mmCIF file of C-alpha atoms in Angstrom:
data_model
loop_
_atom_site.group_PDB
_atom_site.id
_atom_site.type_symbol
_atom_site.label_atom_id
_atom_site.label_comp_id
_atom_site.label_asym_id
_atom_site.label_seq_id
_atom_site.Cartn_x
_atom_site.Cartn_y
_atom_site.Cartn_z
ATOM 1 C CA UNK V 1 92.935 124.674 53.225
ATOM 2 C CA UNK V 2 94.825 121.345 53.697
ATOM 3 C CA UNK V 3 93.166 118.717 55.334
ATOM 4 C CA UNK V 4 95.374 116.536 57.673
ATOM 5 C CA UNK V 5 98.165 118.152 55.865
ATOM 6 C CA UNK V 6 97.456 116.279 52.711
ATOM 7 C CA UNK V 7 96.989 119.047 49.946
ATOM 8 C CA UNK V 8 93.982 118.673 47.438
ATOM 9 C CA UNK V 9 92.483 115.799 48.972
ATOM 10 C CA UNK V 10 88.682 115.552 49.683
ATOM 11 C CA UNK V 11 87.745 111.974 49.981
ATOM 12 C CA UNK V 12 86.739 109.716 52.845
ATOM 13 C CA UNK V 13 86.425 105.948 53.336
ATOM 14 C CA UNK V 14 83.830 104.501 55.216
ATOM 15 C CA UNK V 15 84.161 100.946 56.324
ATOM 16 C CA UNK V 16 81.013 98.988 57.491
ATOM 17 C CA UNK V 17 81.188 95.246 57.133
ATOM 18 C CA UNK V 18 77.587 94.323 58.258
ATOM 19 C CA UNK V 19 75.118 94.143 55.269
ATOM 20 C CA UNK V 20 72.623 96.542 56.936
ATOM 21 C CA UNK V 21 73.505 100.030 55.725
ATOM 22 C CA UNK V 22 70.323 100.474 53.923
ATOM 23 C CA UNK V 23 68.514 100.054 57.240
ATOM 24 C CA UNK V 24 70.381 102.699 58.954
ATOM 25 C CA UNK V 25 69.039 105.982 57.574
ATOM 26 C CA UNK V 26 70.781 108.452 59.666
ATOM 27 C CA UNK V 27 74.051 107.071 58.550
ATOM 28 C CA UNK V 28 72.904 107.073 54.993
ATOM 29 C CA UNK V 29 71.918 110.736 55.282
ATOM 30 C CA UNK V 30 75.183 111.638 56.953
ATOM 31 C CA UNK V 31 77.103 110.294 53.909
ATOM 32 C CA UNK V 32 75.112 112.170 51.472
ATOM 33 C CA UNK V 33 75.530 115.341 53.267
ATOM 34 C CA UNK V 34 79.361 114.808 53.455
ATOM 35 C CA UNK V 35 79.201 114.389 49.596
ATOM 36 C CA UNK V 36 77.421 117.724 49.651
ATOM 37 C CA UNK V 37 80.413 119.115 50.804
ATOM 38 C CA UNK V 38 82.399 118.012 47.724
ATOM 39 C CA UNK V 39 84.016 115.201 49.474
ATOM 40 C CA UNK V 40 84.147 111.827 47.424
ATOM 41 C CA UNK V 41 82.780 109.129 49.707
ATOM 42 C CA UNK V 42 84.069 105.289 49.060
ATOM 43 C CA UNK V 43 81.965 102.966 51.253
ATOM 44 C CA UNK V 44 83.135 99.394 51.967
ATOM 45 C CA UNK V 45 80.354 97.148 52.862
ATOM 46 C CA UNK V 46 78.954 93.684 52.391
ATOM 47 C CA UNK V 47 75.647 93.015 50.595
ATOM 48 C CA UNK V 48 73.105 90.684 51.251
ATOM 49 C CA UNK V 49 69.717 89.663 49.520
ATOM 50 C CA UNK V 50 67.875 90.046 52.871
ATOM 51 C CA UNK V 51 68.238 93.971 52.640
ATOM 52 C CA UNK V 52 67.847 96.636 50.275
ATOM 53 C CA UNK V 53 70.870 97.537 48.023
ATOM 54 C CA UNK V 54 71.940 100.783 49.459
ATOM 55 C CA UNK V 55 71.545 103.712 47.111
ATOM 56 C CA UNK V 56 72.578 107.422 47.112
ATOM 57 C CA UNK V 57 71.283 110.404 45.118
ATOM 58 C CA UNK V 58 75.063 112.025 45.189
ATOM 59 C CA UNK V 59 77.368 110.849 42.353
ATOM 60 C CA UNK V 60 80.313 111.568 44.930
ATOM 61 C CA UNK V 61 79.369 108.326 46.609
ATOM 62 C CA UNK V 62 80.720 104.935 45.561
ATOM 63 C CA UNK V 63 79.743 101.537 47.026
ATOM 64 C CA UNK V 64 82.321 98.956 47.073
ATOM 65 C CA UNK V 65 81.540 95.354 47.926
ATOM 66 C CA UNK V 66 83.407 93.369 50.301
ATOM 67 C CA UNK V 67 81.920 90.131 49.431
ATOM 68 C CA UNK V 68 83.893 87.682 47.566
ATOM 69 C CA UNK V 69 82.859 87.869 43.926
ATOM 70 C CA UNK V 70 80.591 85.088 42.377
ATOM 71 C CA UNK V 71 83.326 83.669 40.192
ATOM 72 C CA UNK V 72 85.604 83.310 43.130
ATOM 73 C CA UNK V 73 83.074 81.001 45.006
ATOM 74 C CA UNK V 74 82.795 78.844 41.814
ATOM 75 C CA UNK V 75 86.399 78.826 40.742
ATOM 76 C CA UNK V 76 87.840 78.507 44.473
ATOM 77 C CA UNK V 77 85.530 76.692 46.698
ATOM 78 C CA UNK V 78 88.231 76.785 49.418
ATOM 79 C CA UNK V 79 89.143 79.846 51.011
ATOM 80 C CA UNK V 80 91.518 81.799 48.752
ATOM 81 C CA UNK V 81 91.654 85.551 49.546
ATOM 82 C CA UNK V 82 90.150 86.534 52.956
ATOM 83 C CA UNK V 83 87.936 89.567 52.942
ATOM 84 C CA UNK V 84 90.291 91.458 55.084
ATOM 85 C CA UNK V 85 92.857 91.321 52.330
ATOM 86 C CA UNK V 86 90.497 92.575 49.768
ATOM 87 C CA UNK V 87 89.703 95.555 52.119
ATOM 88 C CA UNK V 88 93.410 96.037 52.940
ATOM 89 C CA UNK V 89 94.096 96.216 48.955
ATOM 90 C CA UNK V 90 91.226 98.725 48.593
ATOM 91 C CA UNK V 91 92.340 101.057 51.235
ATOM 92 C CA UNK V 92 96.022 100.650 50.238
ATOM 93 C CA UNK V 93 95.665 101.632 46.615
ATOM 94 C CA UNK V 94 93.159 104.283 47.201
ATOM 95 C CA UNK V 95 94.832 105.823 50.130
ATOM 96 C CA UNK V 96 97.983 106.448 48.013
ATOM 97 C CA UNK V 97 96.003 109.060 46.023
ATOM 98 C CA UNK V 98 93.023 110.412 47.835
ATOM 99 C CA UNK V 99 91.850 109.316 51.250
ATOM 100 C CA UNK V 100 92.495 111.963 54.131
ATOM 101 C CA UNK V 101 90.183 109.900 56.685
ATOM 102 C CA UNK V 102 88.696 106.432 57.131
ATOM 103 C CA UNK V 103 85.686 105.991 59.214
ATOM 104 C CA UNK V 104 84.958 102.748 60.799
ATOM 105 C CA UNK V 105 81.299 102.201 61.680
ATOM 106 C CA UNK V 106 80.524 100.201 64.907
ATOM 107 C CA UNK V 107 82.865 97.852 66.474
ATOM 108 C CA UNK V 108 83.611 95.711 63.309
ATOM 109 C CA UNK V 109 83.974 98.660 61.349
ATOM 110 C CA UNK V 110 86.686 100.340 63.235
ATOM 111 C CA UNK V 111 88.633 97.131 63.723
ATOM 112 C CA UNK V 112 88.492 96.373 60.246
ATOM 113 C CA UNK V 113 89.604 99.898 59.263
ATOM 114 C CA UNK V 114 92.448 100.037 61.747
ATOM 115 C CA UNK V 115 93.717 96.451 60.987
ATOM 116 C CA UNK V 116 93.654 97.197 57.184
ATOM 117 C CA UNK V 117 95.141 100.372 56.984
ATOM 118 C CA UNK V 118 98.913 100.026 56.012
ATOM 119 C CA UNK V 119 99.501 103.639 55.276
ATOM 120 C CA UNK V 120 98.154 105.066 58.655
ATOM 121 C CA UNK V 121 95.373 107.102 57.320
ATOM 122 C CA UNK V 122 93.632 109.112 60.284
ATOM 123 C CA UNK V 123 90.734 107.124 61.848
ATOM 124 C CA UNK V 124 87.273 108.031 62.956
ATOM 125 C CA UNK V 125 84.913 105.867 64.812
ATOM 126 C CA UNK V 126 81.172 106.053 64.118
ATOM 127 C CA UNK V 127 79.494 104.654 67.137
ATOM 128 C CA UNK V 128 76.054 103.120 66.822
ATOM 129 C CA UNK V 129 76.248 100.277 69.010
ATOM 130 C CA UNK V 130 78.290 100.276 72.266
ATOM 131 C CA UNK V 131 80.139 97.267 73.340
ATOM 132 C CA UNK V 132 79.642 97.196 77.166
ATOM 133 C CA UNK V 133 81.729 95.200 79.292
ATOM 134 C CA UNK V 134 79.480 92.611 81.273
ATOM 135 C CA UNK V 135 77.255 92.247 78.366
ATOM 136 C CA UNK V 136 79.347 90.193 76.049
ATOM 137 C CA UNK V 137 79.794 86.657 75.070
ATOM 138 C CA UNK V 138 83.119 85.166 74.373
ATOM 139 C CA UNK V 139 83.101 86.048 70.639
ATOM 140 C CA UNK V 140 82.171 89.609 71.678
ATOM 141 C CA UNK V 141 84.744 89.799 74.245
ATOM 142 C CA UNK V 142 87.375 88.996 71.320
ATOM 143 C CA UNK V 143 85.997 91.872 69.410
ATOM 144 C CA UNK V 144 86.056 94.238 72.311
ATOM 145 C CA UNK V 145 89.822 93.461 72.764
ATOM 146 C CA UNK V 146 90.330 94.486 69.219
ATOM 147 C CA UNK V 147 87.831 97.542 69.485
ATOM 148 C CA UNK V 148 90.237 98.875 72.682
ATOM 149 C CA UNK V 149 93.349 98.289 70.382
ATOM 150 C CA UNK V 150 91.750 100.226 67.418
ATOM 151 C CA UNK V 151 90.741 103.072 69.754
ATOM 152 C CA UNK V 152 94.266 103.891 70.639
ATOM 153 C CA UNK V 153 94.859 104.779 66.930
ATOM 154 C CA UNK V 154 91.493 106.717 66.529
ATOM 155 C CA UNK V 155 91.477 110.530 66.008
ATOM 156 C CA UNK V 156 87.584 111.144 65.888
ATOM 157 C CA UNK V 157 84.445 109.498 67.595
ATOM 158 C CA UNK V 158 81.335 110.348 65.966
ATOM 159 C CA UNK V 159 78.297 109.653 68.279
ATOM 160 C CA UNK V 160 74.773 110.765 68.652
ATOM 161 C CA UNK V 161 74.909 112.770 71.893
ATOM 162 C CA UNK V 162 76.311 113.469 75.047
ATOM 163 C CA UNK V 163 74.347 110.917 76.910
ATOM 164 C CA UNK V 164 75.903 108.084 74.823
ATOM 165 C CA UNK V 165 79.253 109.891 74.959
ATOM 166 C CA UNK V 166 79.567 109.602 78.679
ATOM 167 C CA UNK V 167 78.834 105.855 78.369
ATOM 168 C CA UNK V 168 81.342 105.441 76.146
ATOM 169 C CA UNK V 169 83.976 107.151 77.650
ATOM 170 C CA UNK V 170 82.972 105.489 81.032
ATOM 171 C CA UNK V 171 84.037 102.057 79.281
ATOM 172 C CA UNK V 172 86.663 103.537 77.232
ATOM 173 C CA UNK V 173 88.580 106.067 79.257
ATOM 174 C CA UNK V 174 91.693 105.547 76.909
ATOM 175 C CA UNK V 175 90.160 107.256 74.137
ATOM 176 C CA UNK V 176 91.650 110.646 73.842
ATOM 177 C CA UNK V 177 90.607 112.022 70.579
ATOM 178 C CA UNK V 178 88.064 114.761 69.546
ATOM 179 C CA UNK V 179 84.195 113.974 69.961
ATOM 180 C CA UNK V 180 81.633 115.189 67.309
ATOM 181 C CA UNK V 181 78.096 114.704 67.794
ATOM 182 C CA UNK V 182 76.058 113.231 64.996
ATOM 183 C CA UNK V 183 72.331 112.689 65.633
ATOM 184 C CA UNK V 184 70.408 109.660 63.829
ATOM 185 C CA UNK V 185 68.523 111.860 61.610
ATOM 186 C CA UNK V 186 67.200 110.693 58.169
ATOM 187 C CA UNK V 187 66.866 112.658 55.236
ATOM 188 C CA UNK V 188 63.493 114.403 54.646
ATOM 189 C CA UNK V 189 62.614 113.127 51.503
ATOM 190 C CA UNK V 190 59.416 111.064 50.364
ATOM 191 C CA UNK V 191 58.453 108.499 47.803
ATOM 192 C CA UNK V 192 54.728 107.628 47.698
ATOM 193 C CA UNK V 193 53.400 104.408 48.932
ATOM 194 C CA UNK V 194 50.495 103.496 46.728
ATOM 195 C CA UNK V 195 49.580 99.985 47.811
ATOM 196 C CA UNK V 196 48.848 100.798 51.716
ATOM 197 C CA UNK V 197 45.262 102.324 52.421
ATOM 198 C CA UNK V 198 44.260 103.261 55.888
ATOM 199 C CA UNK V 199 40.560 103.976 57.321
ATOM 200 C CA UNK V 200 40.239 107.909 57.126
ATOM 201 C CA UNK V 201 37.852 107.611 60.280
ATOM 202 C CA UNK V 202 40.706 106.362 62.491
ATOM 203 C CA UNK V 203 43.564 108.197 64.490
ATOM 204 C CA UNK V 204 46.511 105.957 63.461
ATOM 205 C CA UNK V 205 49.014 104.792 66.308
ATOM 206 C CA UNK V 206 52.069 103.407 64.966
ATOM 207 C CA UNK V 207 54.780 101.029 66.184
ATOM 208 C CA UNK V 208 57.593 100.386 63.689
ATOM 209 C CA UNK V 209 60.968 98.806 63.892
ATOM 210 C CA UNK V 210 61.734 95.257 65.434
ATOM 211 C CA UNK V 211 59.337 93.334 67.241
ATOM 212 C CA UNK V 212 61.126 91.967 69.877
ATOM 213 C CA UNK V 213 60.504 92.070 73.476
ATOM 214 C CA UNK V 214 62.439 95.262 74.330
ATOM 215 C CA UNK V 215 59.931 97.460 72.163
ATOM 216 C CA UNK V 216 57.299 96.661 74.602
ATOM 217 C CA UNK V 217 55.015 95.395 71.459
ATOM 218 C CA UNK V 218 53.331 92.828 73.296
ATOM 219 C CA UNK V 219 52.263 95.142 76.108
ATOM 220 C CA UNK V 220 51.132 97.822 73.586
ATOM 221 C CA UNK V 221 49.063 95.183 71.797
ATOM 222 C CA UNK V 222 47.558 94.129 75.170
ATOM 223 C CA UNK V 223 46.784 98.000 75.935
ATOM 224 C CA UNK V 224 45.233 98.501 72.603
ATOM 225 C CA UNK V 225 42.392 96.313 73.824
ATOM 226 C CA UNK V 226 41.532 99.093 76.094
ATOM 227 C CA UNK V 227 41.701 102.023 73.625
ATOM 228 C CA UNK V 228 38.562 103.796 72.218
ATOM 229 C CA UNK V 229 37.233 103.015 69.119
ATOM 230 C CA UNK V 230 38.601 105.797 67.007
ATOM 231 C CA UNK V 231 42.154 104.832 67.382
ATOM 232 C CA UNK V 232 43.852 101.877 65.237
ATOM 233 C CA UNK V 233 47.255 100.450 66.071
ATOM 234 C CA UNK V 234 49.469 99.969 63.038
ATOM 235 C CA UNK V 235 52.372 97.665 63.380
ATOM 236 C CA UNK V 236 54.993 97.787 60.936
ATOM 237 C CA UNK V 237 56.793 94.430 60.519
ATOM 238 C CA UNK V 238 59.723 94.433 58.205
ATOM 239 C CA UNK V 239 59.304 90.796 57.154
ATOM 240 C CA UNK V 240 56.735 88.094 56.846
ATOM 241 C CA UNK V 241 58.910 86.006 59.365
ATOM 242 C CA UNK V 242 58.408 88.891 62.041
ATOM 243 C CA UNK V 243 54.691 89.054 61.550
ATOM 244 C CA UNK V 244 54.479 85.204 62.055
ATOM 245 C CA UNK V 245 56.544 85.435 65.046
ATOM 246 C CA UNK V 246 54.388 88.219 66.442
ATOM 247 C CA UNK V 247 51.051 86.485 65.803
ATOM 248 C CA UNK V 248 52.424 83.294 67.643
ATOM 249 C CA UNK V 249 53.221 85.427 70.756
ATOM 250 C CA UNK V 250 49.628 87.365 70.304
ATOM 251 C CA UNK V 251 47.018 84.860 69.255
ATOM 252 C CA UNK V 252 43.982 86.414 67.226
ATOM 253 C CA UNK V 253 46.147 89.468 66.371
ATOM 254 C CA UNK V 254 45.611 88.747 62.384
ATOM 255 C CA UNK V 255 41.918 88.690 62.910
ATOM 256 C CA UNK V 256 41.848 91.813 65.110
ATOM 257 C CA UNK V 257 40.184 94.451 63.191
ATOM 258 C CA UNK V 258 41.554 97.199 65.545
ATOM 259 C CA UNK V 259 45.151 96.361 64.690
ATOM 260 C CA UNK V 260 46.606 96.874 61.178
ATOM 261 C CA UNK V 261 49.814 94.852 60.309
ATOM 262 C CA UNK V 262 52.142 95.654 57.466
ATOM 263 C CA UNK V 263 55.079 93.612 56.466
ATOM 264 C CA UNK V 264 58.041 94.009 54.043
ATOM 265 C CA UNK V 265 60.936 96.229 54.279
ATOM 266 C CA UNK V 266 60.415 100.090 52.918
ATOM 267 C CA UNK V 267 63.058 101.918 51.218
ATOM 268 C CA UNK V 268 64.193 104.923 53.210
ATOM 269 C CA UNK V 269 61.973 107.644 51.227
ATOM 270 C CA UNK V 270 59.091 105.115 51.355
ATOM 271 C CA UNK V 271 59.241 104.816 54.867
ATOM 272 C CA UNK V 272 59.257 108.581 55.437
ATOM 273 C CA UNK V 273 55.912 108.436 53.465
ATOM 274 C CA UNK V 274 54.582 105.792 55.692
ATOM 275 C CA UNK V 275 55.220 107.846 58.815
ATOM 276 C CA UNK V 276 53.610 110.771 57.271
ATOM 277 C CA UNK V 277 50.476 108.916 57.187
ATOM 278 C CA UNK V 278 50.391 107.993 60.912
ATOM 279 C CA UNK V 279 49.111 110.310 63.685
ATOM 280 C CA UNK V 280 50.815 109.298 66.802
ATOM 281 C CA UNK V 281 54.061 107.073 67.155
ATOM 282 C CA UNK V 282 54.920 104.817 70.131
ATOM 283 C CA UNK V 283 58.493 104.405 70.909
ATOM 284 C CA UNK V 284 59.482 102.111 73.855
ATOM 285 C CA UNK V 285 63.126 101.158 74.939
ATOM 286 C CA UNK V 286 62.853 98.455 77.624
ATOM 287 C CA UNK V 287 66.331 96.823 78.510
ATOM 288 C CA UNK V 288 66.108 93.058 78.860
ATOM 289 C CA UNK V 289 69.781 92.562 79.371
ATOM 290 C CA UNK V 290 69.926 89.258 77.394
ATOM 291 C CA UNK V 291 72.710 90.347 75.180
ATOM 292 C CA UNK V 292 74.871 93.248 74.144
ATOM 293 C CA UNK V 293 72.031 94.975 72.042
ATOM 294 C CA UNK V 294 69.299 95.230 74.569
ATOM 295 C CA UNK V 295 70.978 96.429 77.878
ATOM 296 C CA UNK V 296 72.488 99.543 78.463
ATOM 297 C CA UNK V 297 72.511 100.458 74.525
ATOM 298 C CA UNK V 298 68.657 100.772 75.150
ATOM 299 C CA UNK V 299 68.683 102.482 78.491
ATOM 300 C CA UNK V 300 70.916 105.120 77.330
ATOM 301 C CA UNK V 301 69.313 105.529 73.977
ATOM 302 C CA UNK V 302 69.960 109.401 73.432
ATOM 303 C CA UNK V 303 69.680 110.555 69.861
ATOM 304 C CA UNK V 304 70.272 107.148 68.457
ATOM 305 C CA UNK V 305 66.897 106.185 67.854
ATOM 306 C CA UNK V 306 66.066 106.298 64.134
ATOM 307 C CA UNK V 307 62.320 105.624 64.551
ATOM 308 C CA UNK V 308 62.007 108.467 67.177
ATOM 309 C CA UNK V 309 63.647 110.939 64.998
ATOM 310 C CA UNK V 310 61.352 110.050 61.892
ATOM 311 C CA UNK V 311 58.237 110.720 64.160
ATOM 312 C CA UNK V 312 59.462 114.202 65.254
ATOM 313 C CA UNK V 313 60.716 115.136 61.791
ATOM 314 C CA UNK V 314 57.114 114.401 60.466
ATOM 315 C CA UNK V 315 55.493 116.325 63.229
ATOM 316 C CA UNK V 316 54.134 113.268 65.007
ATOM 317 C CA UNK V 317 53.536 113.334 68.680
ATOM 318 C CA UNK V 318 55.483 110.243 70.349
ATOM 319 C CA UNK V 319 54.420 108.195 73.327
ATOM 320 C CA UNK V 320 57.743 107.329 75.212
ATOM 321 C CA UNK V 321 58.719 105.014 78.136
ATOM 322 C CA UNK V 322 60.651 106.294 81.092
ATOM 323 C CA UNK V 323 64.249 106.163 79.842
ATOM 324 C CA UNK V 324 66.653 109.167 80.904
ATOM 325 C CA UNK V 325 66.829 110.838 77.828
ATOM 326 C CA UNK V 326 63.428 111.020 76.816
ATOM 327 C CA UNK V 327 62.323 112.323 80.461
ATOM 328 C CA UNK V 328 64.881 115.049 80.296
ATOM 329 C CA UNK V 329 63.805 116.002 76.725
ATOM 330 C CA UNK V 330 60.218 116.379 77.772
ATOM 331 C CA UNK V 331 61.252 118.999 80.033
ATOM 332 C CA UNK V 332 62.217 121.171 76.941
ATOM 333 C CA UNK V 333 59.858 120.269 74.498
ATOM 334 C CA UNK V 334 56.214 118.852 74.791
ATOM 335 C CA UNK V 335 56.441 116.351 72.042
ATOM 336 C CA UNK V 336 54.496 113.760 73.629
ATOM 337 C CA UNK V 337 53.673 111.723 76.808
ATOM 338 C CA UNK V 338 56.177 109.723 78.906
ATOM 339 C CA UNK V 339 54.825 106.314 80.343
ATOM 340 C CA UNK V 340 55.986 105.415 83.658
ATOM 341 C CA UNK V 341 54.700 101.901 83.744
ATOM 342 C CA UNK V 342 54.506 100.276 80.423
ATOM 343 C CA UNK V 343 52.527 97.392 82.147
ATOM 344 C CA UNK V 344 49.670 99.758 82.639
ATOM 345 C CA UNK V 345 47.351 99.423 80.130
ATOM 346 C CA UNK V 346 45.435 102.305 81.065
ATOM 347 C CA UNK V 347 48.233 104.721 81.252
ATOM 348 C CA UNK V 348 48.791 104.284 77.251
ATOM 349 C CA UNK V 349 45.105 104.684 76.571
ATOM 350 C CA UNK V 350 45.270 107.849 78.802
ATOM 351 C CA UNK V 351 48.363 109.312 76.676
ATOM 352 C CA UNK V 352 46.541 108.841 73.490
ATOM 353 C CA UNK V 353 43.526 110.705 74.810
ATOM 354 C CA UNK V 354 46.038 113.631 76.208
ATOM 355 C CA UNK V 355 47.599 113.880 73.039
ATOM 356 C CA UNK V 356 44.477 113.842 70.726
ATOM 357 C CA UNK V 357 42.950 116.430 72.769
ATOM 358 C CA UNK V 358 45.591 119.195 72.090
ATOM 359 C CA UNK V 359 47.267 117.521 68.992
ATOM 360 C CA UNK V 360 48.363 120.549 67.292
ATOM 361 C CA UNK V 361 50.504 121.831 70.095
ATOM 362 C CA UNK V 362 52.056 118.194 70.428
ATOM 363 C CA UNK V 363 52.788 118.246 66.701
ATOM 364 C CA UNK V 364 54.381 121.689 66.421
ATOM 365 C CA UNK V 365 56.658 120.761 69.414
ATOM 366 C CA UNK V 366 57.496 117.592 67.901
ATOM 367 C CA UNK V 367 58.779 119.595 64.851
ATOM 368 C CA UNK V 368 60.478 122.142 67.092
ATOM 369 C CA UNK V 369 62.410 119.459 69.003
ATOM 370 C CA UNK V 370 63.582 117.740 65.656
ATOM 371 C CA UNK V 371 64.764 121.247 64.213
ATOM 372 C CA UNK V 372 66.689 122.099 67.549
ATOM 373 C CA UNK V 373 68.193 118.613 68.392
ATOM 374 C CA UNK V 374 68.435 116.604 65.201
ATOM 375 C CA UNK V 375 70.148 119.454 62.959
ATOM 376 C CA UNK V 376 72.340 116.835 60.765
ATOM 377 C CA UNK V 377 73.294 119.925 58.534
ATOM 378 C CA UNK V 378 75.066 121.771 61.448
ATOM 379 C CA UNK V 379 76.495 118.264 62.709
ATOM 380 C CA UNK V 380 78.252 117.782 59.417
ATOM 381 C CA UNK V 381 79.480 121.405 59.239
ATOM 382 C CA UNK V 382 81.073 120.846 62.656
ATOM 383 C CA UNK V 383 82.597 117.264 61.279
ATOM 384 C CA UNK V 384 84.027 119.278 58.056
ATOM 385 C CA UNK V 385 85.406 122.142 60.276
ATOM 386 C CA UNK V 386 87.124 119.619 62.332
ATOM 387 C CA UNK V 387 88.891 118.046 59.418
ATOM 388 C CA UNK V 388 90.180 121.457 58.424
ATOM 389 C CA UNK V 389 91.731 122.235 61.787
#
């Protein structure tokens, strides 16, 4: 069957200008599953020493760096070829022979894909972070204007779930393309972590990801002072810098034997192994409305939370705060306990006791929730079928 009328073509370009691809395991898993459907996938992104170099197990996936080469910086200290021209050259020559779709990831990605697509190859928008009018600074408003223009050329929207779709369409009513749901689910593969050892007589309660205020981490730390002795709070800090900032906000945390801090970024498969060692996860999304990332993007989190999916995939019960999606999900799956007031130290402690008393049921429900709600195989099959129509 022909794809977009382009006979014998099965290749997709993915444009993600941010250097953080390795920190988005759901997107990486989506890419590998596309490749399993015998598509060649070319990824155009930037690379930074601050993040792990993205890696993929499938030989159909190829990484192309948009950074200026090192010789360029030495030989031409002034701007010589802007990055968008590098991208345009890549897309032009490869589109001549193979691409039937270009996917732009997030606002910067869809804008870059749209503005550097001289052959007008069909576009798809992979939406992770929403641009919400009223939450943007002047620079982001300029990006928003370009995003609106790009949407007029976009054929597909790839978004995690119906809740986020509704918010997207509320602010982008001009979008008329097809919508495909792609939950944020990582690959179920593990690589052992040999340098982390936890006490065997403790129930390990994990908080991972950012240590920003919207995670409620400071409230959780305060609550942990009221927990029973058999619980150990494990906080995964992605860097030494984050660990220091957290310690500055919470004096005495480094000496607290009831709190275990890790630091240093894990590889995707290592993080899966890390979560498998935990017993209970805590996932709070508390909107702060200080920038475009911690407002409505958090209130309407839907299936876009990678850490939430990691816990469910590993059968780990989850304590969540009162956001609409989790409240509704708990009506169908008893995967954990919802906290109505994250300031209430006793409410979190009580949730831990409730889960621990009937752990097997909560664990089975967590797995059932993941299998029914975060099935990436089915999502990718839907995506491929859409391309064939």
